[in-house]
XYZ file of C-alpha atoms in Angstrom:
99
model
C 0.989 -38.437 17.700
C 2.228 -35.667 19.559
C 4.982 -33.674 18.101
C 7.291 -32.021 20.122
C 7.986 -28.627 18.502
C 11.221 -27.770 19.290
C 12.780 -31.170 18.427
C 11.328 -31.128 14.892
C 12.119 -27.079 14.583
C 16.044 -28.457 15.734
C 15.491 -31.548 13.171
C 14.777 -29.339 9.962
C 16.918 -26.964 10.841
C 19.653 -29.756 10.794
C 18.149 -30.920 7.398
C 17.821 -27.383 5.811
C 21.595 -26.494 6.486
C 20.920 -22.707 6.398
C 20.621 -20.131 8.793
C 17.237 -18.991 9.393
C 18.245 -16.083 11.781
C 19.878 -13.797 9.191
C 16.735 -13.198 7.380
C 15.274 -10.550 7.172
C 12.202 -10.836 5.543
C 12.761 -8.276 2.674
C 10.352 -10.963 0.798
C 13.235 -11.009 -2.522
C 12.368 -14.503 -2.606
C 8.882 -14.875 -2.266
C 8.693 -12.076 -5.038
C 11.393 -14.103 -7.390
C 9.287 -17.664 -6.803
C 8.026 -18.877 -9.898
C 5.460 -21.498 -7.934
C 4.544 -18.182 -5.334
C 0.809 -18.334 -6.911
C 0.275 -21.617 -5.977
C 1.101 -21.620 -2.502
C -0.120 -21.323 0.719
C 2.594 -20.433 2.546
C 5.771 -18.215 0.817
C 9.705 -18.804 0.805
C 9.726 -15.469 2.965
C 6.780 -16.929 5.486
C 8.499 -20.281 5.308
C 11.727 -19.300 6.664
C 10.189 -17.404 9.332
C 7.514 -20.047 10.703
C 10.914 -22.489 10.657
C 12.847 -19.490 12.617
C 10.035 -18.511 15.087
C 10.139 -22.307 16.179
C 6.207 -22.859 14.504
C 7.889 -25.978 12.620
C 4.446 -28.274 13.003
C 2.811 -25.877 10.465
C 5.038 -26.287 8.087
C 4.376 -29.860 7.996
C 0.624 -28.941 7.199
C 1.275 -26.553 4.476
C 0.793 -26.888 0.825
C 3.900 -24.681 0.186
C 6.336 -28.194 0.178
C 4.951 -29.629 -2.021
C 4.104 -26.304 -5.000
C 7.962 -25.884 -4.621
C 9.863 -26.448 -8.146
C 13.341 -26.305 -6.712
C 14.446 -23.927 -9.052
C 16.683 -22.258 -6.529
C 15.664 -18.591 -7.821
C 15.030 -17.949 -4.258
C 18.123 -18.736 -3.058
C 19.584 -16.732 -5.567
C 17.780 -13.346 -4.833
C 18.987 -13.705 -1.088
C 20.946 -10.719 -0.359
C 21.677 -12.781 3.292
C 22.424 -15.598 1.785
C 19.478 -17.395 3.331
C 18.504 -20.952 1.490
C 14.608 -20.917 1.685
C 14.591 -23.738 -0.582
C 17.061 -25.810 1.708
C 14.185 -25.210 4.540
C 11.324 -26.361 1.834
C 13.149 -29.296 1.216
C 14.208 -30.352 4.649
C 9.994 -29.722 5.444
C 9.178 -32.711 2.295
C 11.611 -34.876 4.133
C 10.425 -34.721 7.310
C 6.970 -35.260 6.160
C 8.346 -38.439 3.989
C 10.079 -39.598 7.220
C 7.106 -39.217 9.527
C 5.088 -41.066 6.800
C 7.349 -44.038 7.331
């Protein structure tokens, strides 16, 4: 199935209900993430795969699923930037496409 990447970058962007654009990859979250170790792909990288419109490799990643949704990343924002929002809105996506 072909996916057409700027519909599903518009589509989780929808879902994740933050705004990509103001970060600016100081990497507070990534360095705050208790599940960081474990993944492939950090809150930090995340956020800008989703804002650089390279949505289809999120829905590859690993990163999903490590997250614990403890929000620490959200917290050590200084933009105010919701990475976990954008992890979240990747799982459902993936749960959608499933079926």
């Amino acid at each position: 199935m072909a996916v057409d990447e700027k519909q599903l970058t518009e589509d989780i962007l929808r879902l994740a209900a933050t705004d990509v654009r103001r970060c600016m990859q100081c990497g507070r979250c990534s360095a705050n993430c208790e599940a960081a170790s474990k993944m492939d792909l950090l809150p930090h990288r995340v956020v800008w795969d989703l804002n650089s419109g390279y949505a289809s490799e999120l829905l590859e990643a690993d990163a999903p699923w490590q997250c614990l949704s403890c929000m620490a990343c959200v917290e050590r924002c200084p933009r105010g930037v919701a990475p976990q929002g954008v992890i979240e809105a990747v799982r459902d996506t993936v749960i959608r496409m499933q079926g």
